[in-house]
Amino acid sequence: MYETIMKTAHKWIEQIQEKYMYKIKVDIEKDEIDCFHVFIETINAISELTISKPDFAPYRWVSFQVMDVRRSVDSLPEFSYYDKPSDTVEEIINQLNAGIEVAVDL
């Protein structure tokens, strides 16, 4: 399942780059078997997607957060998602889509 999520996340990044071509900037910080770490920037937001097998974290493999850059560094994320063992790949992608919509709409 981890490998499927990793492949699907790569495809998702390609799709949002095409869909939001003039609205986002994607910076892939790390793209390795054990970790996929991406920053996605819009005019008013920065998003962070991490897919990994953490030793200790509040998620199974996927973490996605959207922060409004106009707010204080101490502010809570505008959107956050942490997958659970029961989440399907479809549910994960739906959450990533919801988060990127928040980022683009800020």
mmCIF file of C-alpha atoms in Angstrom:
data_model
loop_
_atom_site.group_PDB
_atom_site.id
_atom_site.type_symbol
_atom_site.label_atom_id
_atom_site.label_comp_id
_atom_site.label_asym_id
_atom_site.label_seq_id
_atom_site.Cartn_x
_atom_site.Cartn_y
_atom_site.Cartn_z
ATOM 1 C CA MET A 1 0.000 0.000 0.000
ATOM 2 C CA TYR A 2 2.850 2.420 0.818
ATOM 3 C CA GLU A 3 4.294 2.028 -2.680
ATOM 4 C CA THR A 4 0.859 2.649 -4.235
ATOM 5 C CA ILE A 5 0.429 5.823 -2.202
ATOM 6 C CA MET A 6 3.898 6.995 -3.198
ATOM 7 C CA LYS A 7 3.199 6.433 -6.928
ATOM 8 C CA THR A 8 -0.219 8.053 -6.666
ATOM 9 C CA ALA A 9 1.240 11.098 -4.907
ATOM 10 C CA HIS A 10 3.757 11.583 -7.720
ATOM 11 C CA LYS A 11 0.918 11.469 -10.257
ATOM 12 C CA TRP A 12 -1.114 13.872 -8.117
ATOM 13 C CA ILE A 13 1.763 16.377 -8.078
ATOM 14 C CA GLU A 14 1.984 16.187 -11.883
ATOM 15 C CA GLN A 15 -1.788 16.714 -12.189
ATOM 16 C CA ILE A 16 -1.919 19.744 -9.908
ATOM 17 C CA GLN A 17 1.088 21.270 -11.667
ATOM 18 C CA GLU A 18 -0.864 21.075 -14.901
ATOM 19 C CA LYS A 19 -4.212 22.134 -13.438
ATOM 20 C CA TYR A 20 -2.833 25.088 -11.453
ATOM 21 C CA MET A 21 0.020 25.920 -13.809
ATOM 22 C CA TYR A 22 -0.097 29.667 -13.168
ATOM 23 C CA LYS A 23 -1.207 29.512 -9.541
ATOM 24 C CA ILE A 24 1.311 27.235 -7.832
ATOM 25 C CA LYS A 25 5.014 26.594 -7.624
ATOM 26 C CA VAL A 26 6.096 23.063 -6.692
ATOM 27 C CA ASP A 27 9.445 22.387 -5.046
ATOM 28 C CA ILE A 28 10.309 18.728 -4.536
ATOM 29 C CA GLU A 29 12.740 18.740 -1.635
ATOM 30 C CA LYS A 30 13.241 14.990 -1.382
ATOM 31 C CA ASP A 31 12.195 12.179 -3.703
ATOM 32 C CA GLU A 32 13.504 8.889 -2.419
ATOM 33 C CA ILE A 33 12.050 5.455 -1.694
ATOM 34 C CA ASP A 34 11.661 6.199 1.995
ATOM 35 C CA CYS A 35 10.511 9.835 1.726
ATOM 36 C CA PHE A 36 8.693 12.163 -0.682
ATOM 37 C CA HIS A 37 8.771 15.737 0.624
ATOM 38 C CA VAL A 38 7.205 18.568 -1.378
ATOM 39 C CA PHE A 39 6.506 22.258 -0.823
ATOM 40 C CA ILE A 40 3.723 23.872 -2.855
ATOM 41 C CA GLU A 41 3.545 27.655 -2.911
ATOM 42 C CA THR A 42 0.735 29.994 -3.932
ATOM 43 C CA ILE A 43 0.522 33.764 -3.552
ATOM 44 C CA ASN A 44 -0.840 33.495 0.008
ATOM 45 C CA ALA A 45 -0.029 29.962 1.119
ATOM 46 C CA ILE A 46 2.699 27.419 1.520
ATOM 47 C CA SER A 47 1.794 23.752 1.694
ATOM 48 C CA GLU A 48 3.897 20.836 2.789
ATOM 49 C CA LEU A 49 3.302 17.257 1.686
ATOM 50 C CA THR A 50 5.285 14.474 3.314
ATOM 51 C CA ILE A 51 4.990 10.792 2.528
ATOM 52 C CA SER A 52 7.241 8.601 4.611
ATOM 53 C CA LYS A 53 7.339 5.747 7.069
ATOM 54 C CA PRO A 54 7.923 7.697 10.278
ATOM 55 C CA ASP A 55 9.043 6.065 13.505
ATOM 56 C CA PHE A 56 6.772 8.365 15.477
ATOM 57 C CA ALA A 57 4.220 10.753 14.012
ATOM 58 C CA PRO A 58 0.507 11.558 14.189
ATOM 59 C CA TYR A 59 -0.017 9.893 10.807
ATOM 60 C CA ARG A 60 0.584 6.580 9.093
ATOM 61 C CA TRP A 61 2.365 7.707 5.905
ATOM 62 C CA VAL A 62 0.830 10.970 4.636
ATOM 63 C CA SER A 63 0.977 14.453 6.133
ATOM 64 C CA PHE A 64 -0.350 17.533 4.301
ATOM 65 C CA GLN A 65 -0.568 21.035 5.739
ATOM 66 C CA VAL A 66 -1.521 24.399 4.284
ATOM 67 C CA MET A 67 -0.362 27.592 5.992
ATOM 68 C CA ASP A 68 -1.492 31.132 5.195
ATOM 69 C CA VAL A 69 1.745 33.140 4.795
ATOM 70 C CA ARG A 70 -0.055 36.356 5.765
ATOM 71 C CA ARG A 71 -0.591 35.046 9.296
ATOM 72 C CA SER A 72 1.754 34.669 12.222
ATOM 73 C CA VAL A 73 4.205 31.768 12.201
ATOM 74 C CA ASP A 74 2.486 30.546 15.374
ATOM 75 C CA SER A 75 -0.909 30.295 13.658
ATOM 76 C CA LEU A 76 -2.612 26.977 13.129
ATOM 77 C CA PRO A 77 -2.685 25.557 9.590
ATOM 78 C CA GLU A 78 -5.590 26.558 7.366
ATOM 79 C CA PHE A 79 -5.820 22.885 6.425
ATOM 80 C CA SER A 80 -4.158 19.768 7.731
ATOM 81 C CA TYR A 81 -4.535 16.103 6.950
ATOM 82 C CA TYR A 82 -2.861 13.083 8.472
ATOM 83 C CA ASP A 83 -3.783 9.677 7.088
ATOM 84 C CA LYS A 84 -5.008 6.811 9.232
ATOM 85 C CA PRO A 85 -4.509 3.076 8.672
ATOM 86 C CA SER A 86 -8.123 2.796 7.483
ATOM 87 C CA ASP A 87 -7.786 5.482 4.753
ATOM 88 C CA THR A 88 -7.922 4.292 1.149
ATOM 89 C CA VAL A 89 -5.803 5.772 -1.634
ATOM 90 C CA GLU A 90 -8.950 7.472 -2.958
ATOM 91 C CA GLU A 91 -9.644 9.059 0.428
ATOM 92 C CA ILE A 92 -6.062 10.288 0.641
ATOM 93 C CA ILE A 93 -6.234 11.890 -2.814
ATOM 94 C CA ASN A 94 -9.597 13.487 -1.947
ATOM 95 C CA GLN A 95 -7.991 15.071 1.117
ATOM 96 C CA LEU A 96 -4.983 16.279 -0.890
ATOM 97 C CA ASN A 97 -7.370 17.822 -3.437
ATOM 98 C CA ALA A 98 -9.324 19.536 -0.665
ATOM 99 C CA GLY A 99 -6.100 20.934 0.776
ATOM 100 C CA ILE A 100 -4.762 22.260 -2.511
ATOM 101 C CA GLU A 101 -8.112 23.970 -3.131
ATOM 102 C CA VAL A 102 -7.755 25.731 0.233
ATOM 103 C CA ALA A 103 -4.234 26.828 -0.711
ATOM 104 C CA VAL A 104 -5.234 28.151 -4.137
ATOM 105 C CA ASP A 105 -8.286 29.958 -2.735
ATOM 106 C CA LEU A 106 -6.371 31.839 0.007
#
